[in-house]
């Protein structure tokens, strides 16, 4: 065991693709019928699962062709990350990032725990209210540089970023990409149950803070305790001693950065913006930085290309990670996995079933890393199942939120996560070792909340009186019997 070495992240992801291909040869192939909602998205119809008439086998050649197809499928994330790397390199060339780090060191240099708490809390709030995720990628290198200056490490920087992102999604207040969709499918009032989610928000944030700060404190006291001590820092080995003063140019660039984030967040919520529009917004910000930052266009072009090149590895990992779910879709076993995991819940009590829903949603997030996509596939099945077991639908929605949100922090098929750890230069194996204990803590806390929610009948006040899915529940019951 002492000689065991975690393989390179690319090797790990490709191995998962091979395992997924083999699974398509073994797992029964089948599918649910789907129906189209008013918003044009397709949802599965419970009780309609059927096996295919004749099994089809994916070949190794199809495995290989899935890789370029996966790159094409993930092109929006890949190019956004590369554009972002280029733009941030231009911003670093103006000295703005160094000046910002110097100012933050003045304020938090002797209180790193306050910085860690603020980052986790603010990121969790943003994810909870407006569903921010990819927007955190621009902050990663800034936090890595800041942690390096505070004698911490890149793992601490990524830990506070991802903990805020995952916990915010898991304890979402009004997230339009997960909570709103799930409650629409469950036919319960939109944003209902906010009181419980608000009550548990801070305790879960404190769980994330405790985990990251406990690790950071060990590293500060003994750098040999760092999980990434054997890895080069993504910012190089230079240790800046004197940071430039934060002048008016830097302030203007930072103010425009905050404004860009605000414009992006507003338009994601109101106008459906996503990664193409986000990329365009940051290109516009980069052009503004060139004008205000007093650097030549040739220098800006050179820095942009250098910044984009630095993230080539990250882009490759994102593309290959998408290939895993692509193989499962091609092999027609995605619905089979959902069906197989949900069936055992029909035979257990309500409290156990609620916790079972949490673990099923957690596992399924590996195969369906899109939060909204997971809602459209799983919630139409969990809703009639919760009715059958006399579990309030609000609890089924809560189990979905916990499972989808928290597992975003650890599943390698999550393109945002792979982008964050890739930028910070942290292999997935190292990140898994750091994040797994945090996942265990959050899963235990979530299980307790779900059991209490069932005991106290959380959501009974918004349970539909005449259930529109009653006929589907009957179908499901007959299928089980």
Coordinates of C-alpha atoms in Angstrom, one line a residue:
X1 CA 0.0 0.0 0.0
X2 CA 2.9 2.3 0.7
X3 CA 4.0 2.0 -2.9
X4 CA 0.5 2.6 -4.4
X5 CA 0.4 5.7 -6.5
X6 CA -2.9 7.3 -7.7
X7 CA -2.8 7.4 -11.5
X8 CA -2.8 10.6 -13.5
X9 CA -6.2 12.2 -13.7
X10 CA -6.4 11.6 -17.5
X11 CA -5.6 7.9 -16.9
X12 CA -8.2 7.7 -14.2
X13 CA -10.9 9.3 -16.4
X14 CA -10.1 7.1 -19.5
X15 CA -10.2 4.0 -17.2
X16 CA -13.7 5.1 -16.1
X17 CA -14.7 5.3 -19.8
X18 CA -13.5 1.7 -20.3
X19 CA -15.4 0.5 -17.3
X20 CA -18.5 2.4 -18.5
X21 CA -18.2 0.6 -21.9
X22 CA -17.9 -2.8 -20.2
X23 CA -21.0 -2.0 -18.0
X24 CA -23.0 -1.5 -21.2
X25 CA -22.3 -5.1 -22.1
X26 CA -23.5 -6.3 -18.7
X27 CA -26.3 -4.0 -17.4
X28 CA -29.7 -4.6 -18.9
X29 CA -30.4 -2.0 -21.6
X30 CA -33.7 -0.2 -21.3
X31 CA -35.5 3.2 -21.2
X32 CA -38.5 5.1 -19.9
X33 CA -41.0 6.7 -22.1
X34 CA -40.7 10.5 -22.0
X35 CA -43.1 13.4 -22.3
X36 CA -42.4 17.0 -23.1
X37 CA -43.1 19.7 -20.5
X38 CA -44.3 23.2 -21.3
X39 CA -40.7 24.5 -21.3
X40 CA -39.8 22.0 -24.0
X41 CA -37.7 19.8 -21.7
X42 CA -38.4 16.0 -21.8
X43 CA -39.2 14.2 -18.5
X44 CA -39.4 10.5 -18.0
X45 CA -42.8 8.9 -17.3
X46 CA -42.8 6.6 -14.2
X47 CA -44.0 3.1 -14.6
X48 CA -43.0 3.0 -18.3
X49 CA -39.6 1.4 -18.1
X50 CA -39.0 -1.4 -20.6
X51 CA -36.0 -3.4 -21.8
X52 CA -34.8 -3.1 -25.4
X53 CA -35.8 -6.0 -27.7
X54 CA -32.3 -6.7 -28.7
X55 CA -29.1 -5.8 -26.9
X56 CA -26.6 -3.7 -28.8
X57 CA -22.9 -3.8 -27.9
X58 CA -20.6 -0.8 -27.9
X59 CA -17.2 -1.6 -29.5
X60 CA -13.7 -0.3 -28.5
X61 CA -13.9 1.8 -31.7
X62 CA -17.0 3.5 -30.5
X63 CA -15.2 4.1 -27.2
X64 CA -12.5 6.0 -29.1
X65 CA -14.9 8.0 -31.2
X66 CA -16.7 9.0 -28.0
X67 CA -13.7 11.0 -27.0
X68 CA -13.8 13.6 -29.8
X69 CA -17.6 13.6 -29.5
X70 CA -17.2 14.3 -25.8
X71 CA -14.9 17.2 -26.6
X72 CA -17.5 18.6 -29.0
X73 CA -20.3 18.1 -26.4
X74 CA -18.2 19.9 -23.7
X75 CA -16.9 22.6 -26.0
X76 CA -18.8 25.4 -24.2
X77 CA -17.0 24.6 -20.9
X78 CA -13.7 24.0 -22.6
X79 CA -13.5 27.2 -24.5
X80 CA -14.9 29.2 -21.6
X81 CA -12.1 27.9 -19.4
X82 CA -9.4 28.7 -22.0
X83 CA -10.8 32.2 -22.7
X84 CA -10.9 32.8 -19.0
X85 CA -7.3 31.7 -18.6
X86 CA -6.3 34.1 -21.3
X87 CA -8.2 37.1 -19.9
X88 CA -6.9 36.5 -16.4
X89 CA -3.3 36.4 -17.7
X90 CA -3.9 39.8 -19.2
X91 CA -5.2 41.1 -15.9
X92 CA -2.2 39.7 -14.1
X93 CA 0.1 41.5 -16.5
X94 CA -1.3 44.8 -15.2
X95 CA -0.3 44.1 -11.7
X96 CA -3.9 44.2 -10.5
X97 CA -3.9 40.7 -9.0
X98 CA -0.6 41.3 -7.1
X99 CA -2.0 44.6 -5.8
X100 CA -5.2 42.9 -4.7
X101 CA -3.3 40.1 -2.9
X102 CA -1.2 42.7 -1.1
X103 CA -4.3 44.5 0.2
X104 CA -6.0 41.3 1.3
X105 CA -2.8 40.2 3.1
X106 CA -2.9 43.5 5.0
X107 CA -6.4 42.7 6.1
X108 CA -6.4 38.9 6.6
X109 CA -2.7 38.0 6.8
X110 CA -3.0 37.2 10.5
X111 CA -6.5 35.9 10.3
X112 CA -6.7 33.3 7.5
X113 CA -9.6 31.6 9.2
X114 CA -11.7 34.7 8.6
X115 CA -10.8 34.7 4.9
X116 CA -11.7 31.0 4.5
X117 CA -15.1 31.5 6.3
X118 CA -15.9 34.6 4.2
X119 CA -15.1 32.8 0.9
X120 CA -17.1 29.7 1.7
X121 CA -20.1 31.7 3.1
X122 CA -20.2 34.2 0.2
X123 CA -19.8 31.5 -2.5
X124 CA -22.5 29.3 -0.8
X125 CA -24.9 32.3 -0.7
X126 CA -24.4 33.0 -4.4
X127 CA -24.8 29.4 -5.4
X128 CA -27.9 29.1 -3.2
X129 CA -29.6 32.1 -4.6
X130 CA -28.6 32.4 -8.2
X131 CA -27.0 29.0 -9.0
X132 CA -23.5 30.3 -9.7
X133 CA -20.9 27.6 -10.5
X134 CA -18.6 28.3 -13.4
X135 CA -18.4 31.9 -12.3
X136 CA -16.0 30.9 -9.5
X137 CA -13.3 29.7 -11.9
X138 CA -11.9 33.2 -12.3
X139 CA -11.3 33.4 -8.5
X140 CA -9.3 30.2 -8.3
X141 CA -5.8 31.5 -9.3
X142 CA -6.3 34.6 -7.2
X143 CA -7.1 32.5 -4.1
X144 CA -4.2 30.1 -4.9
X145 CA -1.8 33.1 -5.0
X146 CA -3.3 34.5 -1.8
X147 CA -3.0 31.2 0.0
X148 CA 0.6 30.8 -1.2
X149 CA 1.4 34.3 0.2
X150 CA -0.2 33.2 3.6
X151 CA 1.9 30.1 3.7
X152 CA -1.0 27.8 2.9
X153 CA -1.4 25.8 -0.3
X154 CA -3.5 25.4 -3.4
X155 CA -5.6 22.7 -1.8
X156 CA -6.9 25.2 0.7
X157 CA -7.8 27.6 -2.1
X158 CA -9.7 25.0 -4.0
X159 CA -11.2 23.6 -0.8
X160 CA -12.9 26.9 0.1
X161 CA -14.0 27.5 -3.4
X162 CA -15.6 24.0 -4.0
X163 CA -17.0 23.8 -0.5
X164 CA -18.9 27.0 -1.0
X165 CA -20.1 26.0 -4.4
X166 CA -21.3 22.5 -3.4
X167 CA -22.9 23.5 -0.1
X168 CA -24.7 26.4 -1.8
X169 CA -26.2 24.0 -4.3
X170 CA -27.1 21.4 -1.7
X171 CA -28.8 23.9 0.6
X172 CA -30.3 26.0 -2.1
X173 CA -32.8 28.7 -1.3
X174 CA -34.0 29.8 -4.7
X175 CA -31.6 28.1 -7.2
X176 CA -33.4 28.3 -10.6
X177 CA -31.4 25.4 -12.1
X178 CA -32.2 22.8 -9.4
X179 CA -34.7 23.7 -6.7
X180 CA -37.2 25.5 -9.0
X181 CA -37.2 22.7 -11.6
X182 CA -37.5 20.0 -9.0
X183 CA -40.5 21.7 -7.3
X184 CA -42.2 22.3 -10.6
X185 CA -42.0 18.6 -11.4
X186 CA -43.1 17.7 -7.9
X187 CA -46.1 20.0 -8.3
X188 CA -45.6 21.8 -5.1
X189 CA -45.3 25.7 -4.7
X190 CA -42.1 27.2 -6.0
X191 CA -39.6 28.1 -3.3
X192 CA -41.8 26.5 -0.6
X193 CA -40.0 25.0 2.4
X194 CA -37.4 27.8 2.4
X195 CA -37.7 28.1 6.2
X196 CA -36.0 24.8 6.8
X197 CA -33.3 25.4 4.2
X198 CA -32.6 28.8 5.7
X199 CA -32.3 27.2 9.2
X200 CA -29.7 24.6 8.1
X201 CA -27.7 26.9 5.8
X202 CA -25.3 28.2 8.4
X203 CA -24.7 24.8 10.1
X204 CA -23.8 23.2 6.8
X205 CA -21.5 26.1 5.9
X206 CA -19.8 25.7 9.3
X207 CA -19.2 22.0 8.5
X208 CA -17.4 23.0 5.3
X209 CA -15.5 25.8 7.1
X210 CA -14.4 23.4 9.8
X211 CA -13.1 20.9 7.3
X212 CA -11.1 23.4 5.2
X213 CA -9.8 25.4 8.2
X214 CA -8.7 22.2 10.1
X215 CA -6.6 21.3 7.1
X216 CA -5.2 24.8 6.5
X217 CA -4.2 25.1 10.1
X218 CA -2.2 21.9 9.9
X219 CA -0.4 23.1 6.7
X220 CA 0.3 26.5 8.3
X221 CA 1.9 24.8 11.3
X222 CA 3.8 22.1 9.3
X223 CA 4.1 22.5 5.5
X224 CA 5.0 18.9 5.2
X225 CA 1.3 18.1 6.0
X226 CA 0.2 19.6 2.7
X227 CA -1.5 17.1 0.4
X228 CA 0.1 18.9 -2.6
X229 CA 3.7 19.3 -1.3
X230 CA 4.9 17.0 -4.0
X231 CA 3.3 19.1 -6.8
X232 CA 4.5 22.3 -8.4
X233 CA 2.5 25.4 -7.7
X234 CA 0.5 26.6 -10.8
X235 CA 1.9 30.1 -10.2
X236 CA 5.5 28.9 -10.2
X237 CA 8.1 29.0 -7.4
X238 CA 8.6 32.7 -7.2
X239 CA 7.8 34.2 -3.9
X240 CA 6.7 37.8 -4.2
X241 CA 7.9 39.9 -1.3
X242 CA 6.8 43.4 -2.3
X243 CA 3.3 43.9 -3.6
X244 CA 2.4 47.0 -5.6
X245 CA 0.1 49.6 -4.2
X246 CA -3.5 49.4 -5.2
X247 CA -3.7 52.4 -7.5
X248 CA -6.6 53.9 -9.4
X249 CA -6.0 51.7 -12.5
X250 CA -6.2 48.6 -10.3
X251 CA -9.3 49.8 -8.5
X252 CA -11.0 50.5 -11.9
X253 CA -10.1 47.0 -13.2
X254 CA -11.3 45.3 -10.0
X255 CA -14.5 47.4 -10.0
X256 CA -15.2 46.4 -13.6
X257 CA -14.5 42.8 -12.7
X258 CA -17.2 42.9 -10.0
X259 CA -19.5 44.7 -12.4
X260 CA -18.9 42.0 -15.0
X261 CA -19.7 39.2 -12.5
X262 CA -22.9 41.1 -11.5
X263 CA -24.0 41.5 -15.2
X264 CA -23.3 37.9 -15.8
X265 CA -25.2 36.7 -12.7
X266 CA -28.2 38.9 -13.6
X267 CA -28.4 37.8 -17.2
X268 CA -28.1 34.1 -16.2
X269 CA -31.1 34.5 -14.0
X270 CA -33.2 36.8 -16.3
X271 CA -32.1 36.1 -19.9
X272 CA -30.9 32.6 -19.8
X273 CA -27.2 33.4 -20.4
X274 CA -24.7 30.5 -20.1
X275 CA -21.1 29.8 -21.1
X276 CA -21.1 31.4 -24.6
X277 CA -22.4 34.6 -23.2
X278 CA -20.1 34.3 -20.1
X279 CA -17.1 34.0 -22.4
X280 CA -18.1 37.0 -24.4
X281 CA -18.6 39.0 -21.2
X282 CA -15.1 38.2 -20.0
X283 CA -13.6 39.0 -23.4
X284 CA -15.2 42.4 -23.2
X285 CA -13.8 42.8 -19.7
X286 CA -10.4 41.8 -21.0
X287 CA -10.5 44.5 -23.7
X288 CA -11.4 47.0 -21.0
X289 CA -8.4 45.8 -19.0
X290 CA -6.1 46.4 -21.9
X291 CA -7.4 49.9 -22.3
X292 CA -7.2 50.9 -18.7
X293 CA -4.2 48.7 -17.7
X294 CA -1.6 50.6 -19.7
X295 CA -0.2 47.6 -21.5
X296 CA 0.4 47.3 -25.2
X297 CA -1.8 45.2 -27.5
X298 CA 1.1 42.9 -28.4
X299 CA 1.8 42.2 -24.8
X300 CA -1.9 41.6 -24.1
X301 CA -2.1 39.2 -27.1
X302 CA 1.0 37.3 -25.9
X303 CA -0.3 37.0 -22.3
X304 CA -3.7 35.9 -23.5
X305 CA -2.2 33.0 -25.5
X306 CA 0.1 32.1 -22.6
X307 CA -2.9 32.0 -20.2
X308 CA -5.0 29.9 -22.6
X309 CA -2.1 27.5 -23.1
X310 CA -1.7 27.0 -19.4
X311 CA -5.2 25.6 -19.2
X312 CA -4.8 23.1 -22.1
X313 CA -4.5 20.2 -19.6
X314 CA -7.7 21.3 -17.9
X315 CA -9.5 21.5 -21.2
X316 CA -8.5 17.9 -22.1
X317 CA -9.7 16.6 -18.7
X318 CA -13.1 18.3 -19.1
X319 CA -13.5 16.8 -22.5
X320 CA -12.6 13.2 -21.4
X321 CA -14.8 13.5 -18.3
X322 CA -17.8 14.2 -20.5
X323 CA -17.1 11.0 -22.4
X324 CA -18.1 8.8 -19.4
X325 CA -21.8 9.9 -19.4
X326 CA -21.7 9.8 -23.2
X327 CA -20.8 6.1 -23.2
X328 CA -23.6 5.4 -20.7
X329 CA -26.1 7.2 -22.9
X330 CA -24.9 5.4 -26.1
X331 CA -25.1 2.0 -24.3
X332 CA -28.7 2.7 -23.3
X333 CA -28.1 1.9 -19.6
X334 CA -28.6 5.3 -18.0
X335 CA -32.3 4.8 -17.5
X336 CA -31.6 1.2 -16.4
X337 CA -29.4 2.4 -13.6
X338 CA -32.0 5.0 -12.5
X339 CA -34.7 2.3 -12.5
X340 CA -32.6 -0.3 -10.8
X341 CA -31.6 2.0 -8.0
X342 CA -35.1 3.3 -7.3
X343 CA -36.9 0.0 -7.1
X344 CA -35.5 -1.2 -3.7
X345 CA -36.9 1.9 -2.0
X346 CA -40.4 0.5 -2.5
X347 CA -39.8 -2.1 0.2
X348 CA -38.4 -0.1 3.1
X349 CA -39.9 2.4 5.6
X350 CA -40.3 6.1 5.0
X351 CA -37.3 7.3 7.0
X352 CA -35.0 4.7 5.3
X353 CA -36.4 5.5 1.9
X354 CA -35.8 9.2 2.3
X355 CA -32.1 8.5 3.1
X356 CA -32.0 6.0 0.3
X357 CA -33.2 8.8 -2.1
X358 CA -30.3 10.9 -1.0
X359 CA -27.8 8.2 -1.8
X360 CA -29.4 7.3 -5.1
X361 CA -29.3 11.0 -6.2
X362 CA -25.7 11.2 -5.1
X363 CA -24.7 8.1 -7.2
X364 CA -26.8 9.2 -10.2
X365 CA -25.0 12.6 -10.2
X366 CA -22.0 10.7 -11.4
X367 CA -23.9 9.6 -14.5
X368 CA -26.0 12.7 -14.9
X369 CA -23.7 15.6 -13.8
X370 CA -26.2 18.3 -14.9
X371 CA -28.4 19.4 -12.0
X372 CA -31.4 20.3 -14.1
X373 CA -30.9 17.1 -16.2
X374 CA -30.9 15.0 -13.1
X375 CA -34.1 16.6 -12.0
X376 CA -35.9 15.8 -15.3
X377 CA -34.8 12.2 -15.1
X378 CA -35.1 11.3 -11.5
X379 CA -37.8 13.5 -9.9
X380 CA -40.7 12.1 -12.1
X381 CA -39.8 8.7 -10.5
X382 CA -39.1 9.9 -6.9
X383 CA -42.4 11.9 -6.7
X384 CA -44.8 8.9 -7.2
X385 CA -42.5 6.8 -5.1
X386 CA -42.6 9.3 -2.2
X387 CA -46.5 9.3 -2.6
X388 CA -46.5 5.5 -2.4
X389 CA -44.4 5.5 0.8
X390 CA -46.3 8.5 2.3
X391 CA -43.2 10.7 2.2
X392 CA -44.0 14.4 1.6
X393 CA -42.9 15.5 -1.9
X394 CA -41.0 18.3 -0.2
X395 CA -38.7 15.7 1.4
X396 CA -38.1 14.1 -2.0
X397 CA -37.0 17.5 -3.4
X398 CA -34.7 18.0 -0.4
X399 CA -33.1 14.6 -0.9
X400 CA -32.5 15.5 -4.6
X401 CA -30.9 18.9 -3.6
X402 CA -28.6 17.3 -1.1
X403 CA -27.6 14.5 -3.4
X404 CA -27.0 16.7 -6.5
X405 CA -25.4 19.6 -4.7
X406 CA -22.9 17.9 -2.3
X407 CA -21.7 15.3 -4.8
X408 CA -20.8 18.1 -7.3
X409 CA -17.8 18.5 -5.0
X410 CA -16.3 15.1 -5.8
X411 CA -17.6 13.5 -9.0
X412 CA -15.0 13.6 -11.8
X413 CA -17.8 13.9 -14.4
X414 CA -18.5 17.5 -13.2
X415 CA -16.9 19.7 -15.7
X416 CA -16.8 22.7 -13.3
X417 CA -15.0 20.8 -10.6
X418 CA -12.5 19.5 -13.1
X419 CA -11.9 23.0 -14.4
X420 CA -11.3 24.3 -10.8
X421 CA -8.9 21.6 -9.7
X422 CA -7.2 21.7 -13.2
X423 CA -6.5 25.4 -12.9
X424 CA -5.1 24.9 -9.5
X425 CA -2.9 22.1 -10.7
X426 CA -4.4 19.5 -8.3
X427 CA -4.8 15.9 -9.7
X428 CA -8.2 14.3 -9.1
X429 CA -6.7 11.6 -6.8
X430 CA -5.3 14.3 -4.4
X431 CA -8.6 16.2 -4.4
X432 CA -10.6 13.0 -3.7
X433 CA -8.5 12.3 -0.6
X434 CA -9.2 15.8 0.6
X435 CA -12.9 15.9 -0.2
X436 CA -14.0 12.4 0.8
X437 CA -14.1 13.1 4.6
X438 CA -16.1 16.3 4.0
X439 CA -18.6 14.4 1.8
X440 CA -19.0 11.8 4.6
X441 CA -19.7 14.6 7.1
X442 CA -22.2 16.3 4.8
X443 CA -24.0 13.0 4.0
X444 CA -24.4 12.1 7.7
X445 CA -25.8 15.6 8.5
X446 CA -28.1 15.4 5.4
X447 CA -29.4 12.0 6.5
X448 CA -30.2 13.3 10.0
X449 CA -32.1 16.2 8.4
X450 CA -34.1 13.9 6.1
X451 CA -35.1 11.5 8.9
X452 CA -36.3 14.4 11.0
X453 CA -38.1 15.9 8.0
X454 CA -40.0 12.7 7.6
X455 CA -40.7 12.4 11.3
X456 CA -42.1 15.9 11.5
X457 CA -43.9 15.6 8.1
X458 CA -42.0 18.5 6.5
X459 CA -43.9 19.7 3.5
X460 CA -47.3 18.2 4.4
X461 CA -48.8 21.7 4.2
X462 CA -48.0 21.9 0.4
X463 CA -48.8 18.3 -0.5
X464 CA -51.3 18.3 -3.4
X465 CA -54.8 17.3 -2.1
X466 CA -55.7 15.4 -5.2
X467 CA -52.5 14.0 -6.6
X468 CA -52.2 14.5 -10.4
X469 CA -49.8 11.6 -10.5
X470 CA -52.1 9.2 -8.7
X471 CA -52.7 7.1 -11.8
X472 CA -48.9 6.8 -12.3
X473 CA -48.5 5.8 -8.6
X474 CA -51.0 3.0 -9.3
X475 CA -49.0 2.0 -12.3
X476 CA -45.9 1.9 -10.2
X477 CA -47.6 -0.1 -7.5
X478 CA -48.8 -2.7 -10.0
X479 CA -45.3 -2.9 -11.5
X480 CA -43.8 -3.6 -8.0
X481 CA -46.4 -6.2 -7.2

